[in-house]
PDB file of C-alpha atoms in Angstrom:
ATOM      1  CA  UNK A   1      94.511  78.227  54.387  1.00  0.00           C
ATOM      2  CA  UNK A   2      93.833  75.398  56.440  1.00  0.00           C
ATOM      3  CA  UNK A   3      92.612  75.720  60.172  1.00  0.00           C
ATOM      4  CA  UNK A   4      95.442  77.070  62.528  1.00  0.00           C
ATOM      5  CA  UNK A   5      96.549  74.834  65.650  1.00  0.00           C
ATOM      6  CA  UNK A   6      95.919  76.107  68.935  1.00  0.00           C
ATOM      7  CA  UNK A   7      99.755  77.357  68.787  1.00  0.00           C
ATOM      8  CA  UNK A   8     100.133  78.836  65.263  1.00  0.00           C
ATOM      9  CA  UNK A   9      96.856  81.439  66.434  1.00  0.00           C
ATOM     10  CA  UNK A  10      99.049  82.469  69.540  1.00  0.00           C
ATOM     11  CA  UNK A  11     102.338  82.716  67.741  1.00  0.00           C
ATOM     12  CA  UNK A  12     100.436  85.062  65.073  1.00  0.00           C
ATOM     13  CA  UNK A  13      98.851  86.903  67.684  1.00  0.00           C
ATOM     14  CA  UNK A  14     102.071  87.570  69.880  1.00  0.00           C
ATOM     15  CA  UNK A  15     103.639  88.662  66.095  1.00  0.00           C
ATOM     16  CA  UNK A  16     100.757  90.968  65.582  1.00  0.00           C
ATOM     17  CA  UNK A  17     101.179  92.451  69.339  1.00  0.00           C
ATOM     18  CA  UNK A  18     105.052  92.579  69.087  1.00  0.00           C
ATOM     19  CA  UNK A  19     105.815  93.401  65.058  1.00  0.00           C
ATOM     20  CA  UNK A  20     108.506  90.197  65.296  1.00  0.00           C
ATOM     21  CA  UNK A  21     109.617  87.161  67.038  1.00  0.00           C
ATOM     22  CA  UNK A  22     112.715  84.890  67.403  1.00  0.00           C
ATOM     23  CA  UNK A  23     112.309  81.205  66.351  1.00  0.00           C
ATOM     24  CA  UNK A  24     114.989  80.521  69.519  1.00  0.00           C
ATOM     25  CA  UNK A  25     112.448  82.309  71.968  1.00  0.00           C
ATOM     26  CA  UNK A  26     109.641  80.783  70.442  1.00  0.00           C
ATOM     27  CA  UNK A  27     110.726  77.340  71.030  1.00  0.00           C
ATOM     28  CA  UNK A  28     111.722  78.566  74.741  1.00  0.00           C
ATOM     29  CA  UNK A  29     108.148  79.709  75.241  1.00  0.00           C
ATOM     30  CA  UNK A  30     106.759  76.432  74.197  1.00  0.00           C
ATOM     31  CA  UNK A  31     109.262  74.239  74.818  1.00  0.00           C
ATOM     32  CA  UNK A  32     109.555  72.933  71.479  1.00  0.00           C
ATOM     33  CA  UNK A  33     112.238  72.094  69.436  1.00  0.00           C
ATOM     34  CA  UNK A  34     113.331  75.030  66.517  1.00  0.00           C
ATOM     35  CA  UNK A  35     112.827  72.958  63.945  1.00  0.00           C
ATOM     36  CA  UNK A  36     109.022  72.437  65.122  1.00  0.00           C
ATOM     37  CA  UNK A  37     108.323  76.447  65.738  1.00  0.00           C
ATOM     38  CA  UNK A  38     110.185  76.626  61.923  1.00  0.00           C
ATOM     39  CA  UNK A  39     107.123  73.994  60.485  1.00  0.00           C
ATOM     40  CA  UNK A  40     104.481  76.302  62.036  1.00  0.00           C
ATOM     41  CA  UNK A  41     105.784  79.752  60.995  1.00  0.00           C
ATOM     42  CA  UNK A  42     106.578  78.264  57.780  1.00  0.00           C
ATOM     43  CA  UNK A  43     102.831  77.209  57.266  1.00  0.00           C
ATOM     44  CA  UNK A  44     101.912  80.753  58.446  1.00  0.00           C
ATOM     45  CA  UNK A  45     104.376  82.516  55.897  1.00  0.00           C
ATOM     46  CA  UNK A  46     102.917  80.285  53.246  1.00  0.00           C
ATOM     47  CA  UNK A  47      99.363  81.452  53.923  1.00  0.00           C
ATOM     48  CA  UNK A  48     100.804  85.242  53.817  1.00  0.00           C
ATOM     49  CA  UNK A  49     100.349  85.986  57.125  1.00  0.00           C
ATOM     50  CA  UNK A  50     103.467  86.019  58.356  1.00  0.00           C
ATOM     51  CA  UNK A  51     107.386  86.961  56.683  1.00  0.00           C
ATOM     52  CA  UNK A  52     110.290  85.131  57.370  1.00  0.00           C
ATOM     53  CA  UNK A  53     113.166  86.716  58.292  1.00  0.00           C
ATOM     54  CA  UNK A  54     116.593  86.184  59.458  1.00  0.00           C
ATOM     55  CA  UNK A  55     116.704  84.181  62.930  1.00  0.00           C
ATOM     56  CA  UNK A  56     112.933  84.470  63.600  1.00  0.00           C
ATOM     57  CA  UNK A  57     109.792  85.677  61.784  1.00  0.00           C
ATOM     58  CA  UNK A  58     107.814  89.494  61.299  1.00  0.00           C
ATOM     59  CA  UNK A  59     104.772  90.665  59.931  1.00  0.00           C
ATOM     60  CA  UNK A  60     103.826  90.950  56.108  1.00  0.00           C
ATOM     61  CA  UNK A  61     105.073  94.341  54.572  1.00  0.00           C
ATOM     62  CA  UNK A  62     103.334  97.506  55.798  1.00  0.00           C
ATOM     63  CA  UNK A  63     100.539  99.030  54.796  1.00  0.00           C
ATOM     64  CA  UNK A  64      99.440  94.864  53.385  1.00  0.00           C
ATOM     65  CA  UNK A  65      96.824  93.203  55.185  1.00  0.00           C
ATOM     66  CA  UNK A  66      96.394  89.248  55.755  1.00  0.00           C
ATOM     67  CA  UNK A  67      94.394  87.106  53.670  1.00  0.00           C
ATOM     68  CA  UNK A  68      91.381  86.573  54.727  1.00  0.00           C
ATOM     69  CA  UNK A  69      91.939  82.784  55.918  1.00  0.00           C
ATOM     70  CA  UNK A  70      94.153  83.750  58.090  1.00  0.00           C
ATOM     71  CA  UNK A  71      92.634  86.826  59.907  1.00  0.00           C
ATOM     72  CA  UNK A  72      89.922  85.221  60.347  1.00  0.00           C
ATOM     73  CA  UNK A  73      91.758  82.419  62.220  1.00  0.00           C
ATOM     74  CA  UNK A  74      92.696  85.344  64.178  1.00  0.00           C
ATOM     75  CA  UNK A  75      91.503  86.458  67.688  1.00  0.00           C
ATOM     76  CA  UNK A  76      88.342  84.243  66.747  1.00  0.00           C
ATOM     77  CA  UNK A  77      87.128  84.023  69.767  1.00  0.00           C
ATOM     78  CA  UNK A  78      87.213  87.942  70.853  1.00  0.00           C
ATOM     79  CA  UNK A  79      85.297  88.351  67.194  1.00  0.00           C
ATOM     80  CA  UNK A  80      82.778  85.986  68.167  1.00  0.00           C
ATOM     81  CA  UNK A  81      82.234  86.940  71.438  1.00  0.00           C
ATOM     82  CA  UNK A  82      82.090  90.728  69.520  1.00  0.00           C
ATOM     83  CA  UNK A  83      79.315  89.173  67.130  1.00  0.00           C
ATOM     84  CA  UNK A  84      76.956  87.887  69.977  1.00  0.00           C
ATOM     85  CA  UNK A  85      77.089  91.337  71.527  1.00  0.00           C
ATOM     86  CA  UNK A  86      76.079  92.499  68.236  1.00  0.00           C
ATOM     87  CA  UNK A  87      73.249  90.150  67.265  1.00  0.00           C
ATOM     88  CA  UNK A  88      71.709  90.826  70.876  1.00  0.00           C
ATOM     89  CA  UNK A  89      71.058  94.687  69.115  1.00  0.00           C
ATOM     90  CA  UNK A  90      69.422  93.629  66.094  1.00  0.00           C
ATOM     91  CA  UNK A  91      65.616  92.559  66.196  1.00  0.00           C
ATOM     92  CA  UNK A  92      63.923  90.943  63.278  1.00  0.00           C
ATOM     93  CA  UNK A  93      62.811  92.298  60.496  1.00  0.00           C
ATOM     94  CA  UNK A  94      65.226  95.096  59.777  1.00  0.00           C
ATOM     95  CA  UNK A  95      67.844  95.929  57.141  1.00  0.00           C
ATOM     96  CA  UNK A  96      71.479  96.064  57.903  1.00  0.00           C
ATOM     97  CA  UNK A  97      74.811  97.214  55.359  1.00  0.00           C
ATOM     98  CA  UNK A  98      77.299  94.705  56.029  1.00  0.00           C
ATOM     99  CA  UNK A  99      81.105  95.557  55.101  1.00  0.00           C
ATOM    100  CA  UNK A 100      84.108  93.926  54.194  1.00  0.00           C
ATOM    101  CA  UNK A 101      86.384  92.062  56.769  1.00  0.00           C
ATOM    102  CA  UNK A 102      85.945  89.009  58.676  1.00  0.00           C
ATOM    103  CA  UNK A 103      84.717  90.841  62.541  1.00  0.00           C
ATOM    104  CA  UNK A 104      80.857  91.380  59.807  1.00  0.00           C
ATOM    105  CA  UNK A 105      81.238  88.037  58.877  1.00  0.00           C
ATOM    106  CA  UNK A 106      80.930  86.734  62.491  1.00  0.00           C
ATOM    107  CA  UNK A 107      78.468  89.090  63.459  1.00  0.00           C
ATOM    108  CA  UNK A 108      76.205  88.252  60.805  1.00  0.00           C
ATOM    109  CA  UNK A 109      76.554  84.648  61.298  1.00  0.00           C
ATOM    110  CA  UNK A 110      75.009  85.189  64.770  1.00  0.00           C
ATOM    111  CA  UNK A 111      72.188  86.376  63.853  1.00  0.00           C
ATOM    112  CA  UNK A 112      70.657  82.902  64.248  1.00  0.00           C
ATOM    113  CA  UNK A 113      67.589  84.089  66.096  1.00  0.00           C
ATOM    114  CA  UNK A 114      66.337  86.889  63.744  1.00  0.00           C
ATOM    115  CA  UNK A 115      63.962  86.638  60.953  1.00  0.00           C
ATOM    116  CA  UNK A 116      62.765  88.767  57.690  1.00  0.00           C
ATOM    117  CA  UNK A 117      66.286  90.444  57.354  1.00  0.00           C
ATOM    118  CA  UNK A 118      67.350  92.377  54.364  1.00  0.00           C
ATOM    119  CA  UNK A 119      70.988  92.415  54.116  1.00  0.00           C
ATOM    120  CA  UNK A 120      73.107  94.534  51.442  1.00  0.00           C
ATOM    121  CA  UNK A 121      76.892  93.673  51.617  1.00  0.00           C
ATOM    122  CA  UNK A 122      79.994  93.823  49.847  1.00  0.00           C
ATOM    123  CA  UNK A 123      81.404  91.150  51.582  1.00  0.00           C
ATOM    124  CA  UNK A 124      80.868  87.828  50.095  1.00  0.00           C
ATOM    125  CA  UNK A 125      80.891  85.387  53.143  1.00  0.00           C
ATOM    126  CA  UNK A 126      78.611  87.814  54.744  1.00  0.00           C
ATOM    127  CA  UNK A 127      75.818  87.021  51.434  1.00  0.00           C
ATOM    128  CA  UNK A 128      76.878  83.296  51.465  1.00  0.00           C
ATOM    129  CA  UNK A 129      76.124  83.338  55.266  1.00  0.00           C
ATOM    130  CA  UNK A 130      72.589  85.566  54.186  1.00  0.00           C
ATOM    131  CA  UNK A 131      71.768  82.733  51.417  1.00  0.00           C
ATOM    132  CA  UNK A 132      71.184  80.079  53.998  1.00  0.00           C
ATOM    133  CA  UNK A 133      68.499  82.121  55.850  1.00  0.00           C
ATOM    134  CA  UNK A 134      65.123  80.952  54.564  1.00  0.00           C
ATOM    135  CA  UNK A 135      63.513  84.680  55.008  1.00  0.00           C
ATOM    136  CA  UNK A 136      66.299  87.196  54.154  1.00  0.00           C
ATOM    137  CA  UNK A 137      67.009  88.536  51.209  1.00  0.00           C
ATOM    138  CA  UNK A 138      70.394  89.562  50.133  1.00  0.00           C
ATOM    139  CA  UNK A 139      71.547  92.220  47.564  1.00  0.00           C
ATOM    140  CA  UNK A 140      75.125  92.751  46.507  1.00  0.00           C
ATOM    141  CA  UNK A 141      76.859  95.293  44.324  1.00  0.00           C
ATOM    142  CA  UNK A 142      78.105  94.504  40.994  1.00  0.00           C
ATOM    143  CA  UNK A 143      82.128  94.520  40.475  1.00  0.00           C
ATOM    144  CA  UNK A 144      84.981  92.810  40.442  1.00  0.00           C
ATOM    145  CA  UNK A 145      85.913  90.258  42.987  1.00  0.00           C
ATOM    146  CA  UNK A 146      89.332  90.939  45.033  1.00  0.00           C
ATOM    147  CA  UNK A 147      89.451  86.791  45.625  1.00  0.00           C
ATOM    148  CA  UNK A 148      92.067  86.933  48.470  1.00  0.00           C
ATOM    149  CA  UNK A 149      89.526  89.191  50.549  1.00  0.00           C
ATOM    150  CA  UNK A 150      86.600  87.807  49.270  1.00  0.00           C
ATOM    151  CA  UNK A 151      84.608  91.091  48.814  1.00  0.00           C
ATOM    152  CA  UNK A 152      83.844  93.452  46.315  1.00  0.00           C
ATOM    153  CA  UNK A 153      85.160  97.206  46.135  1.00  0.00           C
ATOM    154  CA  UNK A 154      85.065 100.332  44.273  1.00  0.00           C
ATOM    155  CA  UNK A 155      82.998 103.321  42.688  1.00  0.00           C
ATOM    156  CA  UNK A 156      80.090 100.797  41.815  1.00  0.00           C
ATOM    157  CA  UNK A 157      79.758  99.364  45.685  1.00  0.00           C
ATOM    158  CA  UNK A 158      79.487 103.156  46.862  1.00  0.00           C
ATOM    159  CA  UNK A 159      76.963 103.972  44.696  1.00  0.00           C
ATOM    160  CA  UNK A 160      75.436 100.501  45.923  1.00  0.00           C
ATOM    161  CA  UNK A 161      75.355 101.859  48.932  1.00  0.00           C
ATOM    162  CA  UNK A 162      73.935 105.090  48.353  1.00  0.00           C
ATOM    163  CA  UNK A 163      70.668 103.908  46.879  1.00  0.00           C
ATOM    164  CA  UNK A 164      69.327 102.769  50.563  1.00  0.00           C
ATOM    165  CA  UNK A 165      68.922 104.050  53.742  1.00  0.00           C
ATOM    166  CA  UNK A 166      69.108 101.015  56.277  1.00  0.00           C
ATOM    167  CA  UNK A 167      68.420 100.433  59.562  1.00  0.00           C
ATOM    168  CA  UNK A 168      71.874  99.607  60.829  1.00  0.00           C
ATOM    169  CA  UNK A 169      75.203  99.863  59.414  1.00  0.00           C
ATOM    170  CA  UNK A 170      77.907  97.387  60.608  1.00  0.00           C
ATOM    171  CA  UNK A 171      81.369  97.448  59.578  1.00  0.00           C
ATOM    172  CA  UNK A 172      84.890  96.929  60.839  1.00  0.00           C
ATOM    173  CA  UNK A 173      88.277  98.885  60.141  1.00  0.00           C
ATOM    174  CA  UNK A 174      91.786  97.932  59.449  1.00  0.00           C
ATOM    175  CA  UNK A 175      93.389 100.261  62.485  1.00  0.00           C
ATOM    176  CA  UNK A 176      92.727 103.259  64.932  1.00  0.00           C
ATOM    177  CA  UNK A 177      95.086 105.190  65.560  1.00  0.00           C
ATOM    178  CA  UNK A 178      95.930 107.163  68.625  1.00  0.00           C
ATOM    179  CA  UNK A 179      93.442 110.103  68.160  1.00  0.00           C
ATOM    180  CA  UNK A 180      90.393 107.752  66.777  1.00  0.00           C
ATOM    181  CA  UNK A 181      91.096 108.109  63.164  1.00  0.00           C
ATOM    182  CA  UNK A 182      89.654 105.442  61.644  1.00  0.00           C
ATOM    183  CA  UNK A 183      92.415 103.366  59.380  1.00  0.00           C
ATOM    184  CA  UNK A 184      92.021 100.682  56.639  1.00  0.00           C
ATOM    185  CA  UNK A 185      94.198  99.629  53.845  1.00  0.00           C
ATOM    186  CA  UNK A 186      93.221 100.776  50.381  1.00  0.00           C
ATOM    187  CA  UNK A 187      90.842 104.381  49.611  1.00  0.00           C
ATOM    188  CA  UNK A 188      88.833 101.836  48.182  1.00  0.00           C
ATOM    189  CA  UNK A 189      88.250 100.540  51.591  1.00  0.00           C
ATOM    190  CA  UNK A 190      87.617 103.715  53.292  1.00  0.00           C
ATOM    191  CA  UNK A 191      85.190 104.988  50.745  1.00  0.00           C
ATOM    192  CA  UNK A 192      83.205 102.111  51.013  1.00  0.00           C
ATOM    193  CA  UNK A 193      82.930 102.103  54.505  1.00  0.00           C
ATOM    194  CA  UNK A 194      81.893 105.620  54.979  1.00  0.00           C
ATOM    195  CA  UNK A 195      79.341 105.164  52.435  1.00  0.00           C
ATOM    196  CA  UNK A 196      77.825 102.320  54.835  1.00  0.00           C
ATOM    197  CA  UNK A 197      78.253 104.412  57.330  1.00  0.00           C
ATOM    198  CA  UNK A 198      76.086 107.804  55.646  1.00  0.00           C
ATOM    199  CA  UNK A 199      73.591 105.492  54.623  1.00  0.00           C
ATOM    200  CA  UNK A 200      72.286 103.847  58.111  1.00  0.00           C
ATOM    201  CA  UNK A 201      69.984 105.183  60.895  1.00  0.00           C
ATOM    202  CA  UNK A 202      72.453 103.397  63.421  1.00  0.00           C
ATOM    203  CA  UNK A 203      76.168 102.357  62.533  1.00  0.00           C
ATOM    204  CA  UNK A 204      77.637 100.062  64.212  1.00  0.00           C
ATOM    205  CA  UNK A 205      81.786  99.439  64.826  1.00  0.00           C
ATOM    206  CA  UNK A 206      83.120  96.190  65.315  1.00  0.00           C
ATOM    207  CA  UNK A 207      86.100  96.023  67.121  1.00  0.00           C
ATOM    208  CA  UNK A 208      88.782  94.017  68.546  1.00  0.00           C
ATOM    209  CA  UNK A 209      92.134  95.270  70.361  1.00  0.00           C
ATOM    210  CA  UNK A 210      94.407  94.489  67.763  1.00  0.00           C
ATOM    211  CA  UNK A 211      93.021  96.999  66.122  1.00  0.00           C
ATOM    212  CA  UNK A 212      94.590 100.081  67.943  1.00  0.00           C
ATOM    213  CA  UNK A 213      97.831 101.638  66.947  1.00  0.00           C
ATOM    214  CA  UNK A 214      97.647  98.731  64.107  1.00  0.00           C
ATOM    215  CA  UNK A 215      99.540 100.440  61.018  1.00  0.00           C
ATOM    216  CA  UNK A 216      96.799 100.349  58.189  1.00  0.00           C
ATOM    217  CA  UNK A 217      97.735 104.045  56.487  1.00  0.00           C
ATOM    218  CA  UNK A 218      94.377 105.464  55.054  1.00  0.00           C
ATOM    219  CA  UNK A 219      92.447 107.590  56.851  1.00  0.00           C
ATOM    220  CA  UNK A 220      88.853 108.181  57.005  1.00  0.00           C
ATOM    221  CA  UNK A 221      86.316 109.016  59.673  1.00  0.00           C
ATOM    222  CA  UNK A 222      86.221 108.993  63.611  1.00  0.00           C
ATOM    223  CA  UNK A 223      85.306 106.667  66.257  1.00  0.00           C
ATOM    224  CA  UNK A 224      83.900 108.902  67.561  1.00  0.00           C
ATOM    225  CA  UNK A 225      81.514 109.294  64.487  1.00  0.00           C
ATOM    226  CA  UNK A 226      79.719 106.063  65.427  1.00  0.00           C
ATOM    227  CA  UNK A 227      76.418 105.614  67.013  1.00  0.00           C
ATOM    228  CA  UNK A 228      78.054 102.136  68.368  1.00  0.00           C
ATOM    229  CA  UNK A 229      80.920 100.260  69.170  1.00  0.00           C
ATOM    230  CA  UNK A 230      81.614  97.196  70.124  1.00  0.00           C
ATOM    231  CA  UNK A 231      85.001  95.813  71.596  1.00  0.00           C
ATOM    232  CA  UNK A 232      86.393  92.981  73.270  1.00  0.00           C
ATOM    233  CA  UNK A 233      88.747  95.671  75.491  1.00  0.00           C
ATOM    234  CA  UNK A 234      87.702  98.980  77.220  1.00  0.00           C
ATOM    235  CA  UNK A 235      88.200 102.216  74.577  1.00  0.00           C
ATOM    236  CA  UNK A 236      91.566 104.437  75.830  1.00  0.00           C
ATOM    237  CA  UNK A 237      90.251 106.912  78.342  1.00  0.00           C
ATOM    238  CA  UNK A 238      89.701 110.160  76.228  1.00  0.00           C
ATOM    239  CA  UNK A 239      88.686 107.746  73.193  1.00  0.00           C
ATOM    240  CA  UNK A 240      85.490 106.638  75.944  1.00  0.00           C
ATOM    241  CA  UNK A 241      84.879 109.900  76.877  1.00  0.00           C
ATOM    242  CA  UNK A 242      84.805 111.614  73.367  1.00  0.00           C
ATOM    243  CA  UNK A 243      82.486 109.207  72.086  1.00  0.00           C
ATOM    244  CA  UNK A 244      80.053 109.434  74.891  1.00  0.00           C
ATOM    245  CA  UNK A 245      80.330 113.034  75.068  1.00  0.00           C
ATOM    246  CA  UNK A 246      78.778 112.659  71.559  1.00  0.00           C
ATOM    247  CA  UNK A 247      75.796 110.279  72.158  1.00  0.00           C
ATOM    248  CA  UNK A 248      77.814 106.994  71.499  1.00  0.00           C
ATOM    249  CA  UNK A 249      77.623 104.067  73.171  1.00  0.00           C
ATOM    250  CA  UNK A 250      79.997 101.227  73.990  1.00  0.00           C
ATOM    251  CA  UNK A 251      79.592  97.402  74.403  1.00  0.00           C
ATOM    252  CA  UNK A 252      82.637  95.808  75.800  1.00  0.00           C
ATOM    253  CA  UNK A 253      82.591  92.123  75.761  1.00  0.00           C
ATOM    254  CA  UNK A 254      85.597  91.186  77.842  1.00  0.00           C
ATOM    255  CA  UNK A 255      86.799  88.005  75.587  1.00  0.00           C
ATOM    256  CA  UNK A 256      90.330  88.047  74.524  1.00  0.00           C
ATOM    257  CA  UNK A 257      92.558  86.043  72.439  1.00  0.00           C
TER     258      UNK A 257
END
């Protein structure tokens, strides 16, 4: 998908935040004609990320998430700001497990400063990111490509996985829900994750708001589980306190979109 205006990223994040929106009360908002909110919702239902509807626009079908073009147009700049808290944690020389999603992608990518890093990923921005880097070395899993995510899943990654025992673990998730369950998309997803996540002295969660109460519908493991998290918004109250109550710790960045 090609780069989102300045107003396409706020009209898909006020869709994300709201489930739907009116075309009329778009235009209002910007004052813009209907016919020029229509060209930019169009262009956002063409890239997937959005679903027309009668009178306005919604989000894709439940339980589907964006392509990857277009999530990772979204809330860019709470996911960078999110990666630069995480790249301050990560010295050189170290291994890291890298997951799917676009939050890793960032984080990796600001890792400009660090040097003799071994990165092991499923996510295949993440190892085309790790391929420029004249002293890291990058190992991926064998599989099948899902080309619309750009990342590779199932029994093979987890075993992938399973071989090491690295120094951090970073990954992201597709939703938390109100208790702290940790949500993504597919089993597939999940089981991956949590197999970064049992094979790391230090995981780390990756986190922006949009995240919470967002209706991914597979569960699998606990914020509070994490040795880490980083978020661009405070954690709910008892979320906060559960964690630290545990040993976590929390980074919160303070950059929204």
């Amino acid at each position: 998908m090609a780069s989102l205006s300045e107003r396409q990223r706020d009209i898909l994040g006020r869709v994300r935040a709201a489930g739907h929106a009116e075309i009329g009360a778009l235009a209002r908002l910007y004052d813009v004609s209907p016919q020029t909110i229509r060209r930019d919702v169009n262009a956002l239902c063409a890239a997937d990320a959005l679903r027309r509807v009668h009178g306005g626009v919604e989000l894709p079908r439940q339980g589907a998430n964006l392509h990857y073009a277009s999530r990772r147009s979204l809330n860019e700049g709470a996911k960078r700001a999110i990666a630069e808290a995480f790249a301050a944690l990560i010295p050189s020389g170290v291994s890291l497990a890298a997951s799917i999603g676009t939050t890793p992608s960032y984080a990796i990518q600001a890792l400009e400063g660090q040097r003799d890093l071994t990165i092991l990923t499923n996510n295949l921005n993440v190892a085309i990111c790790a391929c420029d880097r004249e002293s890291w070395q990058v190992q991926l899993p064998g599989g099948t490509v899902r080309p619309d995510d750009r990342d590779i899943l199932g029994p093979g990654v987890e075993a992938f996985f399973a071989r090491y025992q690295v120094d951090f673990g970073v990954f992201g998730v597709g939703g938390v829900a109100e208790d702290g369950t940790l949500l993504d998309f597919t089993e597939e997803e999940v089981a991956a994750r949590r197999a970064i996540a049992g094979n790391c002295r230090r995981s780390v969660l990756l986190l922006d708001r949009t995240k919470f109460g967002r209706p991914a519908h597979v569960r699998g493991g606990h914020l509070t589980e994490v040795d880490h998290v980083i978020c661009d918004a405070p954690l709910p109250g008892a979320l906060a306190a559960a964690l630290a109550a545990r040993g976590g710790e929390m980074t919160i960045t303070g950059e929204a979109q």
